[in-house]
PDB file of C-alpha atoms in Angstrom:
ATOM      1  CA  MET A   1     107.617 -72.523-183.561  1.00 47.00           C
ATOM      2  CA  SER A   2     108.141 -72.236-187.647  1.00 51.00           C
ATOM      3  CA  HIS A   3     105.256 -72.552-189.144  1.00 52.00           C
ATOM      4  CA  LEU A   4     104.936 -75.342-192.384  1.00 46.00           C
ATOM      5  CA  ILE A   5     104.597 -73.257-195.941  1.00 49.00           C
ATOM      6  CA  ILE A   6     102.628 -75.385-197.985  1.00 49.00           C
ATOM      7  CA  SER A   7     105.010 -74.969-201.282  1.00 49.00           C
ATOM      8  CA  SER A   8     103.575 -77.498-203.428  1.00 48.00           C
ATOM      9  CA  CYS A   9     100.437 -75.470-202.884  1.00 50.00           C
ATOM     10  CA  THR A  10     100.702 -73.502-206.053  1.00 51.00           C
ATOM     11  CA  SER A  11     100.219 -69.741-205.509  1.00 54.00           C
ATOM     12  CA  SER A  12      97.446 -69.572-208.035  1.00 70.00           C
ATOM     13  CA  GLY A  13      95.650 -72.845-207.359  1.00 85.00           C
ATOM     14  CA  PHE A  14      95.180 -71.794-204.126  1.00 87.00           C
ATOM     15  CA  ALA A  15      94.726 -67.751-205.021  1.00 90.00           C
ATOM     16  CA  ASN A  16      91.897 -69.088-207.315  1.00 89.00           C
ATOM     17  CA  ARG A  17      90.226 -71.243-204.964  1.00 89.00           C
ATOM     18  CA  LEU A  18      90.718 -68.823-201.800  1.00 88.00           C
ATOM     19  CA  LYS A  19      88.967 -66.459-204.514  1.00 86.00           C
ATOM     20  CA  PHE A  20      86.118 -68.761-205.155  1.00 85.00           C
ATOM     21  CA  CYS A  21      85.323 -68.923-202.024  1.00 81.00           C
ATOM     22  CA  LEU A  22      85.344 -65.261-201.280  1.00 77.00           C
ATOM     23  CA  TYR A  23      83.264 -64.407-204.035  1.00 75.00           C
ATOM     24  CA  GLY A  24      81.174 -67.397-204.509  1.00 74.00           C
ATOM     25  CA  ALA A  25      80.024 -67.587-201.110  1.00 74.00           C
ATOM     26  CA  GLY A  26      80.018 -63.801-200.173  1.00 80.00           C
ATOM     27  CA  TYR A  27      82.579 -63.591-197.642  1.00 81.00           C
ATOM     28  CA  SER A  28      84.759 -60.451-197.439  1.00 83.00           C
ATOM     29  CA  ARG A  29      88.664 -60.638-196.845  1.00 82.00           C
ATOM     30  CA  HIS A  30      87.503 -58.477-193.651  1.00 88.00           C
ATOM     31  CA  ALA A  31      84.806 -60.757-192.574  1.00 88.00           C
ATOM     32  CA  ILE A  32      87.324 -63.406-192.838  1.00 88.00           C
ATOM     33  CA  SER A  33      90.248 -61.389-191.130  1.00 91.00           C
ATOM     34  CA  VAL A  34      88.205 -60.953-188.511  1.00 92.00           C
ATOM     35  CA  GLY A  35      86.660 -64.502-187.859  1.00 89.00           C
ATOM     36  CA  THR A  36      89.981 -66.273-188.283  1.00 91.00           C
ATOM     37  CA  GLY A  37      92.670 -63.587-186.981  1.00 93.00           C
ATOM     38  CA  ILE A  38      94.327 -63.412-190.268  1.00 94.00           C
ATOM     39  CA  SER A  39      95.408 -59.877-191.240  1.00 95.00           C
ATOM     40  CA  ASP A  40      93.707 -58.207-194.529  1.00 92.00           C
ATOM     41  CA  GLN A  41      97.086 -58.023-195.614  1.00 94.00           C
ATOM     42  CA  MET A  42      98.070 -61.361-195.727  1.00 94.00           C
ATOM     43  CA  LEU A  43      94.536 -62.541-196.810  1.00 92.00           C
ATOM     44  CA  THR A  44      95.108 -60.224-199.645  1.00 91.00           C
ATOM     45  CA  ASP A  45      98.689 -61.596-200.272  1.00 92.00           C
ATOM     46  CA  TYR A  46      97.360 -65.311-200.105  1.00 91.00           C
ATOM     47  CA  ALA A  47      94.326 -64.430-202.783  1.00 89.00           C
ATOM     48  CA  ASN A  48      96.924 -62.457-205.121  1.00 89.00           C
ATOM     49  CA  GLY A  49      99.335 -65.313-205.059  1.00 89.00           C
ATOM     50  CA  THR A  50     102.099 -63.275-203.705  1.00 90.00           C
ATOM     51  CA  THR A  51     102.428 -64.765-200.626  1.00 90.00           C
ATOM     52  CA  GLN A  52     102.252 -69.026-199.761  1.00 88.00           C
ATOM     53  CA  PRO A  53      99.927 -69.945-197.052  1.00 89.00           C
ATOM     54  CA  ILE A  54     100.778 -71.703-194.329  1.00 90.00           C
ATOM     55  CA  LEU A  55      99.252 -74.758-193.036  1.00 87.00           C
ATOM     56  CA  PRO A  56      97.567 -73.210-189.606  1.00 90.00           C
ATOM     57  CA  ASP A  57      96.031 -70.309-192.183  1.00 92.00           C
ATOM     58  CA  ILE A  58      94.895 -72.721-194.458  1.00 91.00           C
ATOM     59  CA  GLU A  59      92.961 -74.448-191.726  1.00 88.00           C
ATOM     60  CA  LYS A  60      91.387 -71.225-190.000  1.00 90.00           C
ATOM     61  CA  ILE A  61      90.701 -70.247-193.440  1.00 91.00           C
ATOM     62  CA  ALA A  62      89.039 -73.532-194.422  1.00 88.00           C
ATOM     63  CA  ARG A  63      87.188 -73.787-191.036  1.00 85.00           C
ATOM     64  CA  PHE A  64      85.511 -70.591-191.129  1.00 87.00           C
ATOM     65  CA  ILE A  65      84.279 -70.425-195.131  1.00 84.00           C
ATOM     66  CA  HIS A  66      83.185 -74.359-194.605  1.00 82.00           C
ATOM     67  CA  VAL A  67      85.338 -76.039-197.089  1.00 85.00           C
ATOM     68  CA  ASN A  68      87.301 -78.721-196.952  1.00 84.00           C
ATOM     69  CA  PRO A  69      91.121 -77.476-196.052  1.00 87.00           C
ATOM     70  CA  ALA A  70      92.655 -80.796-198.197  1.00 85.00           C
ATOM     71  CA  TRP A  71      90.914 -78.867-201.318  1.00 87.00           C
ATOM     72  CA  LEU A  72      91.704 -75.254-199.947  1.00 88.00           C
ATOM     73  CA  ALA A  73      95.382 -76.018-200.396  1.00 87.00           C
ATOM     74  CA  PHE A  74      95.526 -79.099-202.779  1.00 86.00           C
ATOM     75  CA  ARG A  75      92.228 -79.206-204.608  1.00 84.00           C
ATOM     76  CA  ILE A  76      91.735 -82.909-203.250  1.00 81.00           C
ATOM     77  CA  GLY A  77      88.398 -84.290-202.576  1.00 74.00           C
ATOM     78  CA  GLU A  78      85.365 -82.181-202.601  1.00 75.00           C
ATOM     79  CA  ASN A  79      85.368 -78.580-201.722  1.00 77.00           C
ATOM     80  CA  LYS A  80      82.362 -78.788-199.688  1.00 76.00           C
ATOM     81  CA  LEU A  81      82.368 -80.831-196.360  1.00 72.00           C
ATOM     82  CA  PRO A  82      79.200 -82.831-195.796  1.00 70.00           C
ATOM     83  CA  SER A  83      77.094 -81.453-192.665  1.00 71.00           C
ATOM     84  CA  GLU A  84      77.073 -83.864-189.475  1.00 67.00           C
ATOM     85  CA  THR A  85      73.475 -84.611-190.048  1.00 69.00           C
ATOM     86  CA  GLU A  86      74.443 -86.044-193.668  1.00 72.00           C
ATOM     87  CA  LEU A  87      77.318 -87.906-191.894  1.00 70.00           C
ATOM     88  CA  MET A  88      74.696 -88.860-188.798  1.00 71.00           C
ATOM     89  CA  THR A  89      72.476 -90.980-191.210  1.00 78.00           C
ATOM     90  CA  PRO A  90      74.231 -94.456-190.671  1.00 79.00           C
ATOM     91  CA  TYR A  91      74.534 -93.851-186.876  1.00 81.00           C
ATOM     92  CA  LEU A  92      70.572 -92.646-186.182  1.00 83.00           C
ATOM     93  CA  ASN A  93      69.979 -95.247-184.132  1.00 85.00           C
ATOM     94  CA  ASP A  94      72.790 -93.687-181.992  1.00 89.00           C
ATOM     95  CA  ALA A  95      70.825 -90.987-181.083  1.00 85.00           C
ATOM     96  CA  GLY A  96      68.676 -91.952-178.192  1.00 85.00           C
ATOM     97  CA  LEU A  97      71.453 -93.672-176.674  1.00 91.00           C
ATOM     98  CA  SER A  98      73.110 -92.563-173.110  1.00 94.00           C
ATOM     99  CA  ALA A  99      76.943 -92.375-173.265  1.00 95.00           C
ATOM    100  CA  GLU A 100      77.626 -95.027-171.132  1.00 96.00           C
ATOM    101  CA  GLN A 101      75.385 -97.320-173.757  1.00 95.00           C
ATOM    102  CA  LEU A 102      77.620 -95.678-176.719  1.00 95.00           C
ATOM    103  CA  GLU A 103      80.399 -97.162-174.569  1.00 95.00           C
ATOM    104  CA  GLU A 104      79.186-100.542-174.828  1.00 94.00           C
ATOM    105  CA  LYS A 105      77.524-100.806-178.352  1.00 93.00           C
ATOM    106  CA  TYR A 106      80.908 -99.945-179.774  1.00 93.00           C
ATOM    107  CA  CYS A 107      83.235-101.613-177.540  1.00 91.00           C
ATOM    108  CA  GLN A 108      81.090-104.790-178.035  1.00 90.00           C
ATOM    109  CA  ALA A 109      81.641-104.389-181.276  1.00 86.00           C
ATOM    110  CA  GLY A 110      85.854-104.411-181.018  1.00 88.00           C
ATOM    111  CA  LYS A 111      85.787-100.599-180.805  1.00 88.00           C
ATOM    112  CA  SER A 112      87.501 -98.132-179.087  1.00 91.00           C
ATOM    113  CA  GLU A 113      85.526 -95.022-180.403  1.00 90.00           C
ATOM    114  CA  HIS A 114      82.567 -93.994-182.685  1.00 90.00           C
ATOM    115  CA  PRO A 115      83.150 -94.573-186.082  1.00 86.00           C
ATOM    116  CA  LEU A 116      82.063 -90.670-186.847  1.00 82.00           C
ATOM    117  CA  PHE A 117      83.331 -89.213-183.996  1.00 84.00           C
ATOM    118  CA  ASN A 118      87.169 -89.745-183.238  1.00 82.00           C
ATOM    119  CA  LYS A 119      88.967 -89.527-179.927  1.00 88.00           C
ATOM    120  CA  THR A 120      91.739 -87.297-182.143  1.00 82.00           C
ATOM    121  CA  THR A 121      88.448 -84.745-182.730  1.00 82.00           C
ATOM    122  CA  TRP A 122      87.558 -85.200-178.985  1.00 88.00           C
ATOM    123  CA  ALA A 123      91.261 -84.253-178.101  1.00 86.00           C
ATOM    124  CA  PHE A 124      91.313 -81.562-180.252  1.00 80.00           C
ATOM    125  CA  SER A 125      88.192 -80.108-178.703  1.00 83.00           C
ATOM    126  CA  ILE A 126      89.521 -80.174-175.072  1.00 85.00           C
ATOM    127  CA  GLY A 127      92.688 -78.348-176.421  1.00 81.00           C
ATOM    128  CA  GLU A 128      90.593 -75.696-177.739  1.00 77.00           C
ATOM    129  CA  ASP A 129      88.382 -75.448-174.599  1.00 82.00           C
ATOM    130  CA  ASP A 130      85.470 -76.061-176.508  1.00 81.00           C
ATOM    131  CA  THR A 131      84.799 -78.961-174.237  1.00 86.00           C
ATOM    132  CA  VAL A 132      85.065 -80.387-170.961  1.00 90.00           C
ATOM    133  CA  LEU A 133      83.114 -83.406-171.257  1.00 93.00           C
ATOM    134  CA  GLU A 134      84.167 -87.329-171.068  1.00 94.00           C
ATOM    135  CA  TYR A 135      84.909 -88.845-174.400  1.00 94.00           C
ATOM    136  CA  TRP A 136      81.738 -90.972-174.748  1.00 96.00           C
ATOM    137  CA  ALA A 137      79.279 -87.746-173.073  1.00 95.00           C
ATOM    138  CA  TRP A 138      81.029 -85.728-175.828  1.00 93.00           C
ATOM    139  CA  VAL A 139      79.840 -88.370-178.542  1.00 92.00           C
ATOM    140  CA  ALA A 140      76.157 -88.670-176.879  1.00 92.00           C
ATOM    141  CA  PHE A 141      76.465 -84.252-177.224  1.00 91.00           C
ATOM    142  CA  ARG A 142      77.611 -83.947-180.458  1.00 87.00           C
ATOM    143  CA  ILE A 143      75.106 -86.600-182.062  1.00 86.00           C
ATOM    144  CA  GLY A 144      72.281 -84.858-180.316  1.00 85.00           C
ATOM    145  CA  ARG A 145      73.561 -81.549-181.759  1.00 82.00           C
ATOM    146  CA  ALA A 146      73.612 -82.702-185.191  1.00 76.00           C
ATOM    147  CA  LEU A 147      70.445 -83.805-185.067  1.00 74.00           C
ATOM    148  CA  GLY A 148      69.161 -80.573-183.814  1.00 73.00           C
ATOM    149  CA  LYS A 149      68.652 -81.829-180.454  1.00 67.00           C
ATOM    150  CA  ARG A 150      68.655 -79.247-177.447  1.00 54.00           C
ATOM    151  CA  SER A 151      71.739 -80.198-174.669  1.00 50.00           C
ATOM    152  CA  PRO A 152      70.791 -80.824-171.235  1.00 48.00           C
ATOM    153  CA  HIS A 153      73.696 -79.076-170.275  1.00 45.00           C
TER     154      HIS A 153
END
């Protein structure tokens, strides 16, 4: 499988943003290496701007250090992604609903998915072995988790 190299992401720009994340948030290259599976040497090359990052590595790094992948790669948008709790504020009324009630609510509104937790993310979670729940049960779980409620599972 070939990897897409992000040549439009300037080496120095990406390297500077990566170093900002490393030093600003107190992450070491070794900690990111362990957390992402990207070798220390590759991270050093990325941070020095001698190697262009590949898309899967940008995603892994961004996920590990909790930054927006578009910001890390291209400086698009905010660097910090909002927390699930911040995103949940408009959907607080969904917190007490069961999977069936959520499905009914959003299907009646002419939608086939929750506005915050889409089916693409759910499918990705299945692919990553993060869940085995059906879509609406997964949505109910994610809403509960975002609001700090314990899962019944």
